[in-house]
Amino acid sequence: MKKSIPTEKKSSFSNPLVFLKKTVLLGSLLVCGIVYLSCSSAPKTPAENRTVRNEAGRLVQLGTKALREGQIAAARGYYEEAYRLFTSVDDPEGRIRALDGLGRVYPDKNEYWDRALTIAQFSGDPELIALALLLRAERQLLSQESSLAEIPQEGENLATELRNCINLLQRRPMDKARALRLYGALLRSTGQYDEALKAFNEAASIDQKEKAYIELASDNYLIASVYSKKGIYNKAQEYLFIALSYDKRAENSAGIGNTYYALGLVSEKAGNIEAARTYYEWARAVYEAIKMQDQVEAIQKRLGTLEK
């Protein structure tokens, strides 16, 4: 049934840097910290080693969930313990995954993702090096996105690094999809909207095949952000509803709240204030249920602005 809505989650659609931080740190993306620990061709390991790796992988997933829900202290604890366990069995990929999480817990520090690159280079595995370079590219994009349009050479250097990561991660579909999301975000930030849509749609096709529903929600959220920036609000709403359906399927509470928030923003931009108010109220209800107080307060302010 077609929803009636007014026509980029918090003025994220109008501010690419804020939008990407939200997508990457809370969801779309974040989403991107899911761990892939071994492949079928890996040599057999003693039972106790598999147990350690399995437990460390579980902790990474718990850290990702906690971070998505804004539970920063809990996420830090999970990632730190995961890193300790992966280090104890000298698992370079696991260490990189845990450091990736810690880099999100401490977004102002470069040391964790720098250490991940050192570990990858020491391993000599080209795919792990590509993964670590992907983390570095993400950090660079987060810190420079607002100025990339004014500094074409930096944007092109970053685009080249991301394209190389995409090519090197062919055997790791979830990591390739993550690289495509970042590449699309870079293209969007420099106004290359059609190319950005191609990257986001390719990521979505990978995540659809992998049945990665939280990532699919992020893909569609990002597609919606492009249409919002282009002023095509009905298409932005269409893709936000698709994102919402995947967040609900995955029971991704933070994602549900974020998407309702984005629907409110798009509605407000389209001039439909009543619809915007409704979506903000739904977002607030979800945030209150999962105790994301900062988001609750942000919506309260937004609703207050609408009243004026």
Short mmCIF file of N, CA, C and O in Angstrom, two decimals, residues 47-144:
data_model
loop_
_atom_site.label_atom_id
_atom_site.label_comp_id
_atom_site.label_asym_id
_atom_site.label_seq_id
_atom_site.Cartn_x
_atom_site.Cartn_y
_atom_site.Cartn_z
N ALA A 47 40.91 -27.22 18.52
CA ALA A 47 39.57 -26.83 18.97
C ALA A 47 39.60 -25.59 19.83
O ALA A 47 38.75 -24.71 19.72
N GLU A 48 40.61 -25.48 20.70
CA GLU A 48 40.64 -24.33 21.59
C GLU A 48 40.85 -23.03 20.83
O GLU A 48 40.35 -21.98 21.20
N ASN A 49 41.58 -23.08 19.70
CA ASN A 49 41.78 -21.88 18.89
C ASN A 49 40.49 -21.46 18.20
O ASN A 49 40.16 -20.29 18.11
N ARG A 50 39.75 -22.45 17.67
CA ARG A 50 38.46 -22.12 17.07
C ARG A 50 37.54 -21.51 18.11
O ARG A 50 36.79 -20.57 17.81
N THR A 51 37.59 -22.02 19.30
CA THR A 51 36.74 -21.48 20.36
C THR A 51 37.07 -20.03 20.65
O THR A 51 36.18 -19.19 20.80
N VAL A 52 38.35 -19.72 20.71
CA VAL A 52 38.77 -18.34 20.96
C VAL A 52 38.31 -17.43 19.83
O VAL A 52 37.77 -16.35 20.06
N ARG A 53 38.53 -17.86 18.60
CA ARG A 53 38.13 -17.03 17.46
C ARG A 53 36.62 -16.83 17.42
O ARG A 53 36.13 -15.74 17.13
N ASN A 54 35.89 -17.90 17.68
CA ASN A 54 34.43 -17.78 17.66
C ASN A 54 33.94 -16.80 18.72
O ASN A 54 33.04 -15.99 18.47
N GLU A 55 34.53 -16.88 19.90
CA GLU A 55 34.13 -15.98 20.97
C GLU A 55 34.51 -14.53 20.62
O GLU A 55 33.72 -13.60 20.85
N ALA A 56 35.68 -14.35 20.05
CA ALA A 56 36.11 -13.00 19.67
C ALA A 56 35.19 -12.44 18.58
O ALA A 56 34.82 -11.27 18.61
N GLY A 57 34.82 -13.29 17.63
CA GLY A 57 33.91 -12.85 16.57
C GLY A 57 32.55 -12.46 17.13
O GLY A 57 31.93 -11.48 16.69
N ARG A 58 32.09 -13.22 18.11
CA ARG A 58 30.81 -12.89 18.75
C ARG A 58 30.89 -11.53 19.45
O ARG A 58 29.96 -10.72 19.40
N LEU A 59 32.03 -11.25 20.06
CA LEU A 59 32.21 -9.97 20.75
C LEU A 59 32.23 -8.81 19.77
O LEU A 59 31.71 -7.73 20.06
N VAL A 60 32.83 -9.02 18.60
CA VAL A 60 32.82 -7.97 17.58
C VAL A 60 31.38 -7.66 17.17
O VAL A 60 30.98 -6.50 17.03
N GLN A 61 30.58 -8.70 16.98
CA GLN A 61 29.19 -8.49 16.60
C GLN A 61 28.42 -7.77 17.70
O GLN A 61 27.60 -6.88 17.42
N LEU A 62 28.68 -8.13 18.95
CA LEU A 62 28.04 -7.43 20.06
C LEU A 62 28.48 -5.98 20.11
O LEU A 62 27.67 -5.08 20.40
N GLY A 63 29.76 -5.73 19.83
CA GLY A 63 30.24 -4.36 19.79
C GLY A 63 29.56 -3.55 18.71
O GLY A 63 29.19 -2.39 18.91
N THR A 64 29.37 -4.17 17.55
CA THR A 64 28.69 -3.49 16.44
C THR A 64 27.27 -3.13 16.82
O THR A 64 26.79 -2.01 16.57
N LYS A 65 26.58 -4.06 17.44
CA LYS A 65 25.19 -3.80 17.86
C LYS A 65 25.14 -2.70 18.91
O LYS A 65 24.30 -1.79 18.84
N ALA A 66 26.04 -2.76 19.89
CA ALA A 66 26.06 -1.74 20.94
C ALA A 66 26.36 -0.36 20.36
O ALA A 66 25.73 0.64 20.72
N LEU A 67 27.29 -0.30 19.43
CA LEU A 67 27.65 0.98 18.83
C LEU A 67 26.49 1.54 18.02
O LEU A 67 26.21 2.73 18.07
N ARG A 68 25.81 0.66 17.31
CA ARG A 68 24.66 1.09 16.52
C ARG A 68 23.58 1.70 17.41
O ARG A 68 22.86 2.60 16.99
N GLU A 69 23.49 1.21 18.63
CA GLU A 69 22.46 1.70 19.55
C GLU A 69 22.96 2.78 20.49
O GLU A 69 22.30 3.16 21.44
N GLY A 70 24.16 3.28 20.21
CA GLY A 70 24.68 4.40 20.98
C GLY A 70 25.24 4.02 22.34
O GLY A 70 25.49 4.89 23.17
N GLN A 71 25.48 2.73 22.59
CA GLN A 71 26.03 2.28 23.87
C GLN A 71 27.56 2.23 23.75
O GLN A 71 28.17 1.18 23.62
N ILE A 72 28.15 3.38 23.81
CA ILE A 72 29.57 3.52 23.48
C ILE A 72 30.48 2.76 24.45
O ILE A 72 31.41 2.07 24.04
N ALA A 73 30.23 2.88 25.74
CA ALA A 73 31.08 2.21 26.73
C ALA A 73 31.03 0.70 26.55
O ALA A 73 32.06 0.01 26.62
N ALA A 74 29.83 0.17 26.32
CA ALA A 74 29.69 -1.28 26.12
C ALA A 74 30.42 -1.71 24.85
O ALA A 74 31.12 -2.73 24.84
N ALA A 75 30.27 -0.94 23.78
CA ALA A 75 30.94 -1.27 22.52
C ALA A 75 32.44 -1.30 22.71
O ALA A 75 33.13 -2.21 22.23
N ARG A 76 32.99 -0.32 23.43
CA ARG A 76 34.43 -0.27 23.67
C ARG A 76 34.89 -1.54 24.39
O ARG A 76 35.90 -2.15 24.00
N GLY A 77 34.16 -1.96 25.39
CA GLY A 77 34.53 -3.16 26.13
C GLY A 77 34.53 -4.40 25.25
O GLY A 77 35.44 -5.23 25.32
N TYR A 78 33.49 -4.55 24.43
CA TYR A 78 33.42 -5.70 23.53
C TYR A 78 34.59 -5.72 22.55
O TYR A 78 35.24 -6.76 22.35
N TYR A 79 34.86 -4.58 21.93
CA TYR A 79 35.93 -4.53 20.93
C TYR A 79 37.30 -4.75 21.56
O TYR A 79 38.16 -5.42 20.97
N GLU A 80 37.52 -4.18 22.73
CA GLU A 80 38.82 -4.36 23.39
C GLU A 80 39.07 -5.82 23.74
O GLU A 80 40.17 -6.34 23.54
N GLU A 81 38.04 -6.49 24.25
CA GLU A 81 38.21 -7.90 24.60
C GLU A 81 38.37 -8.75 23.33
O GLU A 81 39.16 -9.70 23.30
N ALA A 82 37.64 -8.41 22.27
CA ALA A 82 37.78 -9.13 21.01
C ALA A 82 39.21 -8.99 20.48
O ALA A 82 39.83 -9.96 20.03
N TYR A 83 39.75 -7.77 20.57
CA TYR A 83 41.12 -7.54 20.08
C TYR A 83 42.12 -8.37 20.90
O TYR A 83 43.05 -8.97 20.35
N ARG A 84 41.90 -8.41 22.21
CA ARG A 84 42.80 -9.19 23.07
C ARG A 84 42.77 -10.67 22.67
O ARG A 84 43.82 -11.33 22.55
N LEU A 85 41.56 -11.21 22.44
CA LEU A 85 41.43 -12.62 22.09
C LEU A 85 42.03 -12.92 20.72
O LEU A 85 42.75 -13.90 20.53
N PHE A 86 41.74 -12.07 19.75
CA PHE A 86 42.32 -12.30 18.42
C PHE A 86 43.83 -12.20 18.45
O PHE A 86 44.53 -12.94 17.76
N THR A 87 44.37 -11.30 19.26
CA THR A 87 45.82 -11.17 19.38
C THR A 87 46.41 -12.42 20.02
O THR A 87 47.49 -12.88 19.63
N SER A 88 45.69 -13.00 20.96
CA SER A 88 46.21 -14.18 21.68
C SER A 88 46.39 -15.38 20.75
O SER A 88 47.20 -16.27 21.04
N VAL A 89 45.61 -15.43 19.65
CA VAL A 89 45.77 -16.53 18.70
C VAL A 89 46.38 -16.04 17.38
O VAL A 89 46.34 -16.74 16.37
N ASP A 90 46.92 -14.81 17.39
CA ASP A 90 47.61 -14.23 16.24
C ASP A 90 46.76 -14.31 14.97
O ASP A 90 47.20 -14.78 13.92
N ASP A 91 45.53 -13.80 15.08
CA ASP A 91 44.60 -13.78 13.95
C ASP A 91 44.58 -12.34 13.39
O ASP A 91 43.92 -11.47 13.95
N PRO A 92 45.30 -12.08 12.29
CA PRO A 92 45.41 -10.70 11.80
C PRO A 92 44.08 -10.12 11.35
O PRO A 92 43.78 -8.95 11.61
N GLU A 93 43.26 -10.91 10.66
CA GLU A 93 41.98 -10.37 10.20
C GLU A 93 41.08 -10.00 11.37
O GLU A 93 40.45 -8.94 11.40
N GLY A 94 41.04 -10.88 12.35
CA GLY A 94 40.22 -10.59 13.53
C GLY A 94 40.69 -9.33 14.24
O GLY A 94 39.88 -8.51 14.68
N ARG A 95 42.01 -9.17 14.34
CA ARG A 95 42.55 -7.96 14.98
C ARG A 95 42.13 -6.72 14.21
O ARG A 95 41.77 -5.69 14.80
N ILE A 96 42.18 -6.80 12.88
CA ILE A 96 41.78 -5.65 12.05
C ILE A 96 40.31 -5.32 12.27
O ILE A 96 39.93 -4.16 12.40
N ARG A 97 39.45 -6.35 12.34
CA ARG A 97 38.01 -6.12 12.55
C ARG A 97 37.77 -5.45 13.91
O ARG A 97 36.95 -4.53 14.02
N ALA A 98 38.47 -5.92 14.92
CA ALA A 98 38.28 -5.32 16.25
C ALA A 98 38.79 -3.88 16.28
O ALA A 98 38.17 -3.00 16.89
N LEU A 99 39.92 -3.64 15.62
CA LEU A 99 40.46 -2.28 15.57
C LEU A 99 39.53 -1.36 14.77
O LEU A 99 39.41 -0.16 15.09
N ASP A 100 38.90 -1.89 13.77
CA ASP A 100 37.91 -1.11 13.02
C ASP A 100 36.82 -0.61 13.97
O ASP A 100 36.43 0.56 13.94
N GLY A 101 36.33 -1.51 14.82
CA GLY A 101 35.32 -1.11 15.79
C GLY A 101 35.82 -0.06 16.76
O GLY A 101 35.13 0.92 17.05
N LEU A 102 37.04 -0.24 17.25
CA LEU A 102 37.60 0.74 18.19
C LEU A 102 37.79 2.09 17.52
O LEU A 102 37.65 3.14 18.16
N GLY A 103 38.09 2.08 16.22
CA GLY A 103 38.21 3.33 15.50
C GLY A 103 36.90 4.09 15.43
O GLY A 103 36.87 5.32 15.37
N ARG A 104 35.78 3.37 15.49
CA ARG A 104 34.47 4.01 15.49
C ARG A 104 34.10 4.50 16.90
O ARG A 104 33.40 5.50 17.05
N VAL A 105 34.56 3.77 17.89
CA VAL A 105 34.32 4.20 19.27
C VAL A 105 35.07 5.50 19.55
O VAL A 105 34.58 6.38 20.27
N TYR A 106 36.27 5.61 18.99
CA TYR A 106 37.10 6.81 19.18
C TYR A 106 37.29 7.50 17.82
O TYR A 106 38.37 7.43 17.22
N PRO A 107 36.25 8.16 17.29
CA PRO A 107 36.33 8.71 15.93
C PRO A 107 37.37 9.80 15.75
O PRO A 107 37.71 10.13 14.62
N ASP A 108 37.88 10.37 16.84
CA ASP A 108 38.87 11.43 16.72
C ASP A 108 40.30 10.91 16.74
O ASP A 108 41.25 11.69 16.68
N LYS A 109 40.46 9.59 16.86
CA LYS A 109 41.80 9.02 16.93
C LYS A 109 42.09 8.22 15.66
O LYS A 109 41.24 7.49 15.17
N ASN A 110 43.30 8.34 15.16
CA ASN A 110 43.71 7.59 13.98
C ASN A 110 44.47 6.31 14.33
O ASN A 110 44.67 5.46 13.47
N GLU A 111 44.88 6.18 15.58
CA GLU A 111 45.83 5.12 15.93
C GLU A 111 45.30 3.72 15.67
O GLU A 111 46.07 2.82 15.29
N TYR A 112 44.00 3.50 15.85
CA TYR A 112 43.46 2.15 15.70
C TYR A 112 43.50 1.69 14.25
O TYR A 112 43.93 0.58 13.94
N TRP A 113 43.06 2.54 13.33
CA TRP A 113 43.06 2.14 11.94
C TRP A 113 44.47 2.18 11.36
O TRP A 113 44.79 1.43 10.45
N ASP A 114 45.36 3.01 11.91
CA ASP A 114 46.76 2.97 11.52
C ASP A 114 47.39 1.63 11.94
O ASP A 114 48.15 1.02 11.19
N ARG A 115 47.06 1.19 13.14
CA ARG A 115 47.58 -0.10 13.61
C ARG A 115 47.04 -1.23 12.75
O ARG A 115 47.74 -2.21 12.47
N ALA A 116 45.79 -1.12 12.32
CA ALA A 116 45.20 -2.15 11.46
C ALA A 116 46.00 -2.28 10.17
O ALA A 116 46.26 -3.39 9.69
N LEU A 117 46.43 -1.15 9.60
CA LEU A 117 47.21 -1.19 8.36
C LEU A 117 48.57 -1.83 8.62
O LEU A 117 49.07 -2.63 7.79
N THR A 118 49.19 -1.54 9.75
CA THR A 118 50.47 -2.16 10.09
C THR A 118 50.34 -3.67 10.19
O THR A 118 51.17 -4.43 9.67
N ILE A 119 49.27 -4.13 10.85
CA ILE A 119 49.03 -5.58 10.99
C ILE A 119 48.82 -6.22 9.63
O ILE A 119 49.34 -7.30 9.33
N ALA A 120 48.02 -5.56 8.77
CA ALA A 120 47.74 -6.11 7.45
C ALA A 120 49.02 -6.21 6.62
O ALA A 120 49.25 -7.22 5.95
N GLN A 121 49.84 -5.18 6.67
CA GLN A 121 51.08 -5.19 5.89
C GLN A 121 52.02 -6.28 6.39
O GLN A 121 52.68 -6.96 5.60
N PHE A 122 52.07 -6.48 7.69
CA PHE A 122 52.92 -7.53 8.25
C PHE A 122 52.44 -8.92 7.81
O PHE A 122 53.25 -9.82 7.59
N SER A 123 51.11 -9.08 7.66
CA SER A 123 50.56 -10.39 7.24
C SER A 123 50.94 -10.71 5.81
O SER A 123 51.03 -11.89 5.44
N GLY A 124 51.15 -9.68 4.98
CA GLY A 124 51.48 -9.90 3.58
C GLY A 124 50.30 -10.34 2.73
O GLY A 124 50.46 -10.64 1.54
N ASP A 125 49.08 -10.35 3.29
CA ASP A 125 47.89 -10.78 2.56
C ASP A 125 47.31 -9.57 1.82
O ASP A 125 46.86 -8.61 2.45
N PRO A 126 47.28 -9.60 0.47
CA PRO A 126 46.78 -8.45 -0.29
C PRO A 126 45.35 -8.06 0.07
O PRO A 126 45.01 -6.87 0.06
N GLU A 127 44.51 -9.05 0.37
CA GLU A 127 43.13 -8.74 0.70
C GLU A 127 43.02 -8.04 2.05
O GLU A 127 42.21 -7.12 2.22
N LEU A 128 43.81 -8.46 3.01
CA LEU A 128 43.80 -7.79 4.30
C LEU A 128 44.37 -6.39 4.20
O LEU A 128 43.90 -5.46 4.87
N ILE A 129 45.38 -6.22 3.34
CA ILE A 129 45.92 -4.87 3.12
C ILE A 129 44.84 -3.99 2.50
O ILE A 129 44.65 -2.83 2.90
N ALA A 130 44.08 -4.54 1.54
CA ALA A 130 42.99 -3.77 0.93
C ALA A 130 41.94 -3.41 1.97
O ALA A 130 41.41 -2.29 1.98
N LEU A 131 41.63 -4.36 2.86
CA LEU A 131 40.65 -4.08 3.91
C LEU A 131 41.12 -2.96 4.81
O LEU A 131 40.36 -2.03 5.14
N ALA A 132 42.38 -3.00 5.21
CA ALA A 132 42.92 -1.95 6.08
C ALA A 132 42.98 -0.61 5.36
O ALA A 132 42.72 0.44 5.96
N LEU A 133 43.32 -0.63 4.07
CA LEU A 133 43.31 0.61 3.29
C LEU A 133 41.89 1.17 3.18
O LEU A 133 41.69 2.39 3.16
N LEU A 134 40.92 0.28 3.13
CA LEU A 134 39.52 0.71 3.09
C LEU A 134 39.16 1.47 4.37
O LEU A 134 38.47 2.50 4.32
N LEU A 135 39.63 0.98 5.50
CA LEU A 135 39.37 1.67 6.77
C LEU A 135 40.01 3.05 6.74
O LEU A 135 39.42 4.04 7.18
N ARG A 136 41.24 3.12 6.22
CA ARG A 136 41.92 4.41 6.16
C ARG A 136 41.19 5.38 5.23
O ARG A 136 41.04 6.58 5.52
N ALA A 137 40.71 4.85 4.10
CA ALA A 137 39.96 5.68 3.17
C ALA A 137 38.68 6.20 3.80
O ALA A 137 38.29 7.35 3.60
N GLU A 138 38.04 5.35 4.60
CA GLU A 138 36.82 5.79 5.29
C GLU A 138 37.12 6.91 6.26
O GLU A 138 36.40 7.91 6.33
N ARG A 139 38.20 6.77 7.01
CA ARG A 139 38.57 7.84 7.94
C ARG A 139 38.87 9.13 7.19
O ARG A 139 38.46 10.23 7.61
N GLN A 140 39.56 9.01 6.06
CA GLN A 140 39.88 10.20 5.28
C GLN A 140 38.61 10.85 4.76
O GLN A 140 38.47 12.08 4.78
N LEU A 141 37.67 10.05 4.31
CA LEU A 141 36.42 10.59 3.80
C LEU A 141 35.64 11.29 4.90
O LEU A 141 35.09 12.38 4.72
N LEU A 142 35.60 10.69 6.08
CA LEU A 142 34.89 11.30 7.20
C LEU A 142 35.50 12.65 7.58
O LEU A 142 34.79 13.59 7.92
N SER A 143 36.81 12.74 7.50
CA SER A 143 37.47 13.96 7.96
C SER A 143 37.54 15.04 6.90
O SER A 143 37.69 16.22 7.22
N GLN A 144 37.40 14.67 5.62
CA GLN A 144 37.63 15.64 4.55
C GLN A 144 36.44 15.84 3.62
O GLN A 144 36.50 16.68 2.74
#
